[in-house]
């Protein structure tokens, strides 16, 4: 896919939704991410919304008042059904040309001077008055392992003699995760109870996990899928991606260490994963594409994982931040404290490579499937995307500004992740945030 | 759960569906498994069916003619909605008391002398005239590794120095699998193309997998699930299991060997898995329960994986057979050839232990989730549940009766798995079969 900018990316566009023109908003008119919302405390079904400034445009309501009347791609029963969906799966299945037409239509009707302003004003809800659901019904969730920095750091802890396995630089390592326990930002979950084997014990013990951690990831929502047996090749891979979100893949490190061989993590990961409510489309991120290169010492990708576009536009320049908010911080008014700042550009494997690798054997993807990027640690220590790395496997504690200390997570701790893309001469495109809170173990 | 027999298990019961009284049928009136069927070649939606002899009883049709009128558990909107479902998920969610009431009702209306015979005759379709769908919409698929014989044999091949890892006898090892590529018996799938690293090559190569294999497994369908954060303890675990089916977890061994570390199998397994159309309830299997013991040398299970019932009734005495039918056999009329015969009784971990372990950390299960038992190899070499084991890692070829030889699967090979429980003085309870065929790789 060649990345092209169009009128929707113009930095000079302003919206009649005033808050969208604030230079610091995550949701200017150049972004237009999708999510599922309803009025807080109501028991209505969730509806598709588009974030604009501090507001949400109700997409079905906008369609009902003929906001998209001039666009042939946005007519007919399929589109109407998708727009009225109780999740984004229908929209995801419509395909890239429809997503693109809808983005253009949204950009135009939300612009200053649009004749639709009067009608669409009634289709807005303040984000502060909304609650959110998962953007999609996630059929299958796959987690990858694309940060070579994370893989090396974690590998050192689990296998000191053999940190980075020989397959790492050839295969985008991935494994299947649990879809049922994925929740939307605001998810609160109990500290898992499970079997672990402390180094000091001859036999395993049973109890609450002690080494609770987060993982800073980017989530990739699949749009149109592929039939079983078909491959989505590199050239077409991005047209099958609906958009990106933030993903916190919670991990219990002590559980993981004891259970993960030989078939991979299981109870260490499947008790909860949390994603942001907003899905940012690849088109919104077009100005933030970067070339992708391999170090001279690294093997070049096999041809099935290579493409002409790869070199100039395969990576994404997205800042990724993790903050900790302890229970004490909430009480004493200390603001959340940054634990790390990384960037998706450090990923060793690209989004296209993940999609193509996943399907090269004929595995079928469906609209709404979620791929995780794996923990996005950067090369510097302060760019580490997990406590496991920041504390060097639990050996070093982190001093917090209010006098507390942390090695792993304590009950009541909330982890906040934020993501945004920003550079001179281009509108900021943000992901909002994903928050999750660790509750005490079941008693 | 204490296993109790009731009138539905009486070996003397006979059905007015004559073929159900054949001593060799998998589907006597004492079985009554569920599946999703429709008339072959029609494009109607699939409906819930109950196998009886060589026929299928259309459950919604039977309900519509008031076949279950006398049963309070089988009335009301929830039951009617479940019975009319396009998959078994609704029925699975109703819970064990309803399943049990329905089994009793079905047993009575299908018995010789039932006053309903005249009405229900019109609700039958011959199995030979039917086609099948997956019994449930499978939200999440988890595969376990419960045969210590399989784990040891495979471990020897992948890790000669370290065949059985120290966690094996403490934890029911499991990992998440791919739900989207699970198909029903009759599934045909292409030989996967992927990256492998032959021992003779310095770098990986890309092409059709060479070491194609099957895995003989039992599938476990979850009935009622649990909320995120709750555990299903051992005492209640079986009441959350709707029933068992046959499962062939196809595997590409050369892909697996190169990709599986450190996060487990991925492309080696997710291109296809095939299950039988019929789900046999635990109640039907009640006469075939066995005690479960650990060898004196083995560790006793941790308390959360233990229960009073475990000792006398936790295992299932189910014969499991694998047959190979090559393309040449189909042409020259040679019958399919048995490759192995094993038994689910050899499982090191029980169904209850899998359910409890899966949820002990708070992971939520949903109706229709599928757990795989892992390859059910028995202690003897001829009880091995995969070619990998039968051929000692591809070193020994298998001579077929028509002069062909096999090490791993060749294009056109079909694998047929059958399962049944049978003993003196008890009605046979069968699973039918699951068939899958390997097609040539995508060209």
Coordinates of C-alpha atoms in Angstrom, one line a residue, chain B:
Chain B
X1 CA -20.3 -34.5 41.0
X2 CA -21.4 -38.0 42.0
X3 CA -22.2 -40.0 38.9
X4 CA -25.6 -41.6 39.1
X5 CA -27.4 -43.8 36.7
X6 CA -31.1 -43.4 36.0
X7 CA -33.8 -44.8 33.8
X8 CA -32.2 -43.3 30.7
X9 CA -29.2 -45.6 31.0
X10 CA -31.2 -48.8 31.2
X11 CA -29.7 -51.3 28.7
X12 CA -33.2 -52.7 28.1
X13 CA -34.6 -49.6 26.7
X14 CA -35.6 -49.9 23.0
X15 CA -36.6 -47.1 20.6
X16 CA -39.4 -47.0 18.1
X17 CA -36.6 -45.8 15.7
X18 CA -35.6 -49.4 14.8
X19 CA -32.0 -48.6 13.8
X20 CA -31.3 -47.4 17.3
X21 CA -31.8 -50.9 18.6
X22 CA -28.9 -52.3 16.6
X23 CA -26.2 -53.4 19.0
X24 CA -23.6 -51.8 16.9
X25 CA -25.0 -48.3 16.5
X26 CA -23.2 -45.4 18.1
X27 CA -26.5 -43.8 18.8
X28 CA -28.8 -46.0 20.8
X29 CA -31.6 -44.4 22.9
X30 CA -29.1 -44.4 25.8
X31 CA -26.8 -41.9 24.0
X32 CA -28.8 -39.0 22.5
X33 CA -26.0 -36.7 21.4
X34 CA -26.6 -33.2 20.0
X35 CA -25.5 -31.7 16.7
X36 CA -26.4 -29.0 14.1
X37 CA -27.8 -30.4 10.9
X38 CA -29.8 -29.5 7.8
X39 CA -30.9 -31.4 4.7
X40 CA -27.9 -32.0 2.4
X41 CA -27.7 -29.4 -0.3
X42 CA -30.4 -27.2 1.1
X43 CA -29.5 -23.7 2.1
X44 CA -31.7 -23.6 5.2
X45 CA -30.2 -22.5 8.5
X46 CA -28.8 -25.4 10.5
X47 CA -31.1 -26.8 13.3
X48 CA -30.4 -28.7 16.5
X49 CA -30.7 -32.4 16.0
X50 CA -30.4 -35.4 18.3
X51 CA -28.9 -38.6 16.8
X52 CA -31.0 -41.7 17.3
X53 CA -29.9 -44.8 15.4
X54 CA -29.3 -43.7 11.8
X55 CA -31.8 -40.9 12.1
X56 CA -31.8 -37.3 13.5
X57 CA -34.6 -35.9 15.6
X58 CA -35.3 -32.3 14.8
X59 CA -35.4 -30.8 18.3
X60 CA -37.2 -27.6 17.4
X61 CA -39.8 -29.5 15.4
X62 CA -40.3 -31.9 18.3
X63 CA -40.7 -29.0 20.7
X64 CA -43.2 -27.3 18.3
X65 CA -45.4 -30.3 18.4
X66 CA -45.3 -30.3 22.3
X67 CA -43.2 -33.4 22.7
X68 CA -41.8 -32.0 26.0
X69 CA -45.1 -30.7 27.3
X70 CA -45.0 -32.5 30.6
X71 CA -41.6 -31.1 31.8
X72 CA -41.5 -27.8 33.7
X73 CA -37.8 -27.3 33.0
X74 CA -38.5 -27.5 29.2
X75 CA -41.0 -24.6 29.0
X76 CA -40.8 -20.9 28.6
X77 CA -39.1 -18.5 26.3
X78 CA -35.5 -19.3 27.2
X79 CA -35.9 -22.9 26.4
X80 CA -37.8 -22.3 23.2
X81 CA -35.2 -19.8 22.1
X82 CA -32.4 -22.3 22.9
X83 CA -34.1 -25.1 21.0
X84 CA -34.6 -22.9 18.0
X85 CA -31.0 -21.7 18.1
X86 CA -28.7 -21.7 15.0
X87 CA -26.1 -23.3 17.2
X88 CA -26.0 -25.2 20.5
X89 CA -24.7 -22.2 22.5
X90 CA -28.1 -21.3 23.9
X91 CA -28.8 -24.9 25.0
X92 CA -25.3 -25.1 26.5
X93 CA -26.0 -22.0 28.5
X94 CA -29.2 -23.4 30.0
X95 CA -27.3 -25.6 32.5
X96 CA -27.2 -29.1 33.7
X97 CA -30.7 -29.5 35.2
X98 CA -32.3 -28.5 31.9
X99 CA -29.9 -30.8 29.9
X100 CA -30.9 -33.6 32.2
X101 CA -34.6 -33.0 32.0
X102 CA -34.3 -32.9 28.2
X103 CA -32.4 -36.1 28.1
X104 CA -35.2 -37.8 30.2
X105 CA -37.9 -36.4 28.0
X106 CA -36.1 -37.5 24.8
X107 CA -35.5 -40.9 26.2
X108 CA -39.2 -41.3 27.0
X109 CA -40.7 -39.9 23.8
X110 CA -38.3 -42.0 21.7
X111 CA -39.0 -45.2 23.5
X112 CA -41.0 -48.1 22.1
X113 CA -44.6 -47.6 23.0
X114 CA -44.4 -43.8 23.4
X115 CA -47.6 -42.1 22.5
X116 CA -45.6 -39.5 20.6
X117 CA -44.3 -41.9 18.0
X118 CA -46.9 -40.9 15.4
X119 CA -46.2 -37.2 15.8
X120 CA -42.4 -37.4 16.0
X121 CA -42.0 -39.7 13.0
X122 CA -42.4 -36.5 10.9
X123 CA -39.5 -34.8 12.9
X124 CA -36.9 -37.3 11.7
X125 CA -34.3 -37.0 9.0
X126 CA -31.9 -39.8 7.9
X127 CA -28.3 -39.0 8.8
X128 CA -27.4 -40.1 5.3
X129 CA -29.5 -37.2 4.0
X130 CA -28.1 -34.6 6.3
X131 CA -25.1 -32.3 6.4
X132 CA -23.6 -30.8 9.5
X133 CA -22.3 -27.6 10.9
X134 CA -20.1 -26.9 13.9
X135 CA -22.2 -27.7 17.0
X136 CA -21.4 -24.3 18.6
X137 CA -20.1 -20.9 17.8
X138 CA -16.7 -21.4 19.5
X139 CA -15.7 -18.2 21.2
X140 CA -12.4 -19.5 22.6
X141 CA -10.5 -22.7 22.0
X142 CA -8.0 -24.0 24.5
X143 CA -5.8 -27.0 23.9
X144 CA -4.4 -29.0 26.8
X145 CA -1.7 -31.6 26.9
X146 CA -3.1 -34.3 29.2
X147 CA -1.4 -37.4 28.0
X148 CA 1.9 -38.0 29.8
X149 CA 2.7 -40.6 27.2
X150 CA 2.4 -38.1 24.4
X151 CA 4.2 -35.4 26.3
X152 CA 7.1 -37.7 27.0
X153 CA 7.3 -39.1 23.5
X154 CA 7.1 -35.6 21.9
X155 CA 9.4 -34.1 24.5
X156 CA 12.0 -36.7 23.6
X157 CA 11.9 -35.6 20.0
X158 CA 12.0 -31.8 20.6
X159 CA 14.2 -31.9 23.7
X160 CA 16.1 -35.2 23.9
X161 CA 17.8 -34.2 27.2
X162 CA 14.7 -32.9 28.8
X163 CA 11.6 -34.8 27.6
X164 CA 9.1 -34.2 30.4
X165 CA 9.4 -30.8 31.9
X166 CA 9.2 -30.4 35.7
X167 CA 5.9 -28.6 35.6
X168 CA 4.1 -31.4 33.8
X169 CA 2.9 -33.4 36.7
X170 CA 1.8 -30.3 38.7
X171 CA 0.0 -28.2 36.1
X172 CA -2.5 -29.3 33.4
X173 CA -0.4 -27.6 30.7
X174 CA -2.6 -25.8 28.2
X175 CA -2.4 -23.0 25.6
X176 CA -4.8 -21.0 23.5
X177 CA -5.6 -22.2 20.0
X178 CA -7.3 -20.7 17.0
X179 CA -11.1 -20.8 17.0
X180 CA -11.7 -19.5 13.5
X181 CA -10.2 -22.4 11.6
X182 CA -12.1 -25.2 13.5
X183 CA -14.4 -27.1 11.1
X184 CA -16.8 -29.9 11.3
X185 CA -16.2 -33.5 10.1
X186 CA -15.7 -33.4 6.3
X187 CA -13.3 -30.5 6.5
X188 CA -10.8 -30.4 3.7
X189 CA -7.9 -28.0 4.0
X190 CA -4.8 -27.2 2.0
X191 CA -1.3 -28.3 3.1
X192 CA 0.0 -25.2 4.9
X193 CA 2.8 -23.1 3.4
X194 CA 5.1 -21.7 6.0
X195 CA 8.6 -21.0 7.2
X196 CA 10.7 -24.0 8.4
X197 CA 14.3 -24.6 9.1
X198 CA 15.5 -28.0 7.9
X199 CA 18.5 -29.3 9.9
X200 CA 20.6 -29.3 6.7
X201 CA 20.0 -25.6 6.0
X202 CA 21.8 -22.6 7.5
X203 CA 18.8 -20.4 7.1
X204 CA 15.1 -21.0 7.1
X205 CA 13.2 -21.9 3.9
X206 CA 9.7 -21.2 2.8
X207 CA 7.3 -23.7 1.2
X208 CA 4.7 -26.4 1.8
X209 CA 5.0 -28.1 5.2
X210 CA 6.6 -31.5 4.9
X211 CA 5.8 -33.2 8.2
X212 CA 2.0 -33.1 8.2
X213 CA 0.4 -34.9 11.2
X214 CA -2.9 -35.4 13.0
X215 CA -3.6 -35.4 16.7
X216 CA -6.2 -37.7 18.3
X217 CA -8.0 -35.6 20.9
X218 CA -11.2 -35.4 22.8
X219 CA -13.0 -32.1 22.6
X220 CA -14.8 -30.7 25.7
X221 CA -17.7 -28.3 25.1
X222 CA -18.3 -25.8 27.9
X223 CA -21.9 -25.4 29.0
X224 CA -22.6 -22.6 31.4
X225 CA -19.6 -20.4 31.9
X226 CA -18.3 -18.2 34.7
X227 CA -18.0 -14.5 35.3
X228 CA -14.5 -12.9 34.9
X229 CA -12.8 -13.2 38.3
X230 CA -14.8 -16.3 39.5
X231 CA -13.5 -19.8 39.7
X232 CA -15.3 -23.0 38.8
X233 CA -14.1 -25.3 41.6
X234 CA -13.6 -29.1 41.2
X235 CA -16.9 -30.0 42.8
X236 CA -18.9 -27.9 40.3
X237 CA -16.6 -28.3 37.2
X238 CA -18.5 -31.1 35.5
X239 CA -21.8 -29.3 35.8
X240 CA -20.2 -26.7 33.5
X241 CA -19.4 -29.2 30.8
X242 CA -22.1 -29.8 28.1
X243 CA -20.4 -32.8 26.5
X244 CA -17.6 -34.3 24.6
X245 CA -16.7 -34.7 20.9
X246 CA -13.9 -36.0 18.8
X247 CA -11.2 -33.5 17.8
X248 CA -8.4 -33.8 15.3
X249 CA -5.8 -31.1 16.0
X250 CA -3.9 -31.1 12.7
X251 CA -0.2 -30.2 13.1
X252 CA 2.7 -29.3 10.8
X253 CA 5.6 -30.7 12.8
X254 CA 8.4 -29.0 10.8
X255 CA 6.7 -25.6 11.2
X256 CA 6.2 -26.3 14.9
X257 CA 9.8 -27.2 15.5
X258 CA 11.1 -23.9 14.1
X259 CA 8.5 -21.5 15.5
X260 CA 7.4 -22.9 18.9
X261 CA 9.9 -21.3 21.2
X262 CA 9.4 -19.4 23.4
X263 CA 5.6 -18.8 23.1
X264 CA 4.2 -22.1 21.8
X265 CA 2.8 -23.5 18.5
X266 CA 1.2 -20.9 16.2
X267 CA 1.1 -21.5 12.4
X268 CA 1.9 -25.2 13.0
X269 CA -1.7 -25.6 14.4
X270 CA -4.0 -22.8 13.4
X271 CA -4.6 -23.7 9.7
X272 CA -7.3 -26.2 10.6
X273 CA -8.8 -28.4 13.4
X274 CA -11.7 -30.7 12.8
X275 CA -14.4 -31.9 15.2
X276 CA -17.1 -34.5 15.1
X277 CA -20.7 -33.3 14.5
X278 CA -22.1 -35.0 17.5
X279 CA -21.6 -33.9 21.1
X280 CA -22.1 -36.7 23.6
X281 CA -23.3 -35.5 27.0
X282 CA -21.6 -36.4 30.2
X283 CA -24.8 -37.9 31.4
X284 CA -24.8 -40.4 28.5
X285 CA -21.2 -41.3 29.5
X286 CA -22.1 -41.9 33.2
X287 CA -21.9 -45.7 32.9
X288 CA -18.3 -45.3 31.6
X289 CA -16.7 -43.4 34.4
X290 CA -13.6 -44.7 36.0
X291 CA -11.6 -43.9 39.1
X292 CA -8.5 -41.8 38.7
X293 CA -5.3 -42.4 40.5
X294 CA -1.8 -41.2 40.5
X295 CA 1.2 -43.5 40.6
X296 CA 2.8 -43.6 44.0
X297 CA 5.9 -41.9 42.5
X298 CA 3.8 -39.0 41.1
X299 CA 3.0 -35.9 43.1
X300 CA -0.6 -35.7 44.4
X301 CA -2.6 -32.9 42.9
X302 CA -2.5 -29.6 44.7
X303 CA -5.8 -29.1 46.7
X304 CA -7.4 -26.9 44.2
X305 CA -7.1 -29.7 41.6
X306 CA -8.4 -32.4 44.0
X307 CA -11.8 -33.5 45.1
X308 CA -13.4 -36.4 46.9
X309 CA -15.1 -37.6 43.7
X310 CA -11.9 -37.6 41.8
X311 CA -10.8 -41.0 43.0
X312 CA -13.8 -43.0 42.0
X313 CA -15.3 -41.4 38.9
X314 CA -13.1 -38.7 37.3
X315 CA -11.9 -40.5 34.2
X316 CA -13.7 -41.7 31.1
X317 CA -13.4 -45.1 29.5
X318 CA -13.7 -44.1 25.8
X319 CA -11.9 -46.0 23.0
X320 CA -10.3 -43.7 20.5
X321 CA -9.3 -45.0 17.0
X322 CA -7.5 -43.4 14.2
X323 CA -7.7 -44.7 10.6
X324 CA -6.0 -43.6 7.4
X325 CA -7.6 -43.5 4.0
X326 CA -5.2 -42.6 1.3
X327 CA -6.3 -41.4 -2.2
X328 CA -5.2 -44.8 -3.6
X329 CA -7.3 -46.6 -1.1
X330 CA -10.3 -44.7 -2.2
X331 CA -9.5 -45.6 -5.8
X332 CA -8.6 -49.3 -5.4
X333 CA -11.3 -50.0 -2.8
X334 CA -9.0 -50.8 0.1
X335 CA -10.8 -50.1 3.4
X336 CA -9.3 -47.4 5.7
X337 CA -6.5 -48.8 7.8
X338 CA -6.2 -48.4 11.5
X339 CA -3.1 -46.5 12.7
X340 CA -3.8 -46.6 16.4
X341 CA -6.3 -47.4 19.1
X342 CA -6.1 -45.6 22.4
X343 CA -8.3 -44.7 25.3
X344 CA -9.3 -41.5 27.1
X345 CA -8.7 -43.3 30.4
X346 CA -5.0 -42.7 30.0
X347 CA -5.3 -39.0 30.4
X348 CA -3.0 -37.8 33.2
X349 CA -5.5 -34.9 34.0
X350 CA -9.2 -35.1 34.2
X351 CA -11.9 -33.0 32.6
X352 CA -12.8 -31.4 35.9
X353 CA -9.1 -30.5 36.5
X354 CA -8.9 -28.8 33.1
X355 CA -12.0 -26.7 33.8
X356 CA -10.9 -25.8 37.3
X357 CA -7.3 -25.0 36.3
X358 CA -8.5 -22.9 33.4
X359 CA -10.7 -20.7 35.7
X360 CA -8.7 -20.7 38.9
X361 CA -7.1 -17.4 37.9
X362 CA -10.4 -15.9 37.1
X363 CA -10.4 -16.5 33.4
X364 CA -14.0 -16.6 32.1
X365 CA -15.4 -19.4 30.1
X366 CA -18.5 -19.0 27.9
X367 CA -21.0 -21.5 26.6
X368 CA -19.6 -23.0 23.4
X369 CA -16.0 -22.7 24.3
X370 CA -14.0 -25.7 23.3
X371 CA -11.2 -27.4 25.4
X372 CA -9.0 -30.0 23.7
X373 CA -7.7 -32.8 25.8
X374 CA -4.4 -32.9 23.9
X375 CA -3.2 -35.9 22.0
X376 CA -4.5 -39.0 23.7
X377 CA -1.6 -41.4 23.4
X378 CA -1.7 -44.5 25.6
X379 CA 1.3 -46.2 27.2
X380 CA 1.8 -48.8 24.4
X381 CA 3.5 -47.8 21.1
X382 CA 0.4 -48.8 19.1
X383 CA -1.7 -46.4 21.2
X384 CA 0.2 -43.3 20.0
X385 CA -2.1 -40.6 18.9
X386 CA 0.0 -39.0 16.2
X387 CA 2.3 -39.9 13.3
X388 CA 5.2 -38.1 15.0
X389 CA 5.0 -40.8 17.7
X390 CA 4.2 -43.8 15.5
X391 CA 7.1 -43.0 13.2
X392 CA 9.5 -42.0 16.0
X393 CA 9.8 -38.5 14.7
X394 CA 9.7 -39.5 11.1
X395 CA 12.5 -42.1 11.3
X396 CA 10.3 -45.2 10.8
X397 CA 7.8 -45.7 8.0
X398 CA 4.4 -47.3 8.3
X399 CA 3.6 -50.1 5.8
X400 CA 0.0 -50.0 4.6
X401 CA -1.9 -53.1 3.5
X402 CA -2.2 -52.0 -0.1
X403 CA 1.6 -51.6 -0.5
X404 CA 1.8 -47.9 0.2
X405 CA 4.0 -46.4 2.9
X406 CA 3.6 -43.4 5.1
X407 CA 5.9 -41.4 7.4
X408 CA 3.9 -38.2 7.5
X409 CA 0.7 -37.4 5.6
X410 CA 0.5 -37.1 1.8
X411 CA -1.8 -35.0 -0.2
X412 CA -5.2 -36.6 -0.5
X413 CA -4.9 -38.5 2.7
X414 CA -8.0 -38.6 4.9
X415 CA -7.8 -39.2 8.6
X416 CA -10.8 -40.8 10.3
X417 CA -11.2 -40.8 14.0
X418 CA -13.8 -42.8 15.9
X419 CA -14.7 -42.9 19.5
X420 CA -17.0 -45.2 21.5
X421 CA -17.6 -46.6 25.0
X422 CA -18.7 -50.2 25.3
X423 CA -18.8 -52.8 28.0
X424 CA -20.8 -55.8 29.1
X425 CA -24.3 -55.1 30.4
X426 CA -24.3 -51.4 29.3
X427 CA -25.5 -49.9 26.1
X428 CA -22.8 -48.8 23.7
X429 CA -22.3 -45.0 23.5
X430 CA -20.6 -43.8 20.4
X431 CA -19.3 -40.5 19.0
X432 CA -19.6 -41.3 15.3
X433 CA -16.6 -40.1 13.5
X434 CA -14.6 -37.1 12.4
X435 CA -13.0 -37.1 9.0
X436 CA -10.7 -34.6 7.5
X437 CA -8.7 -34.5 4.3
X438 CA -5.4 -32.9 3.4
X439 CA -5.5 -31.1 0.0
X440 CA -2.4 -30.1 -1.9
X441 CA -0.8 -26.8 -1.0
X442 CA -2.0 -23.6 -2.6
X443 CA -0.3 -23.2 -5.9

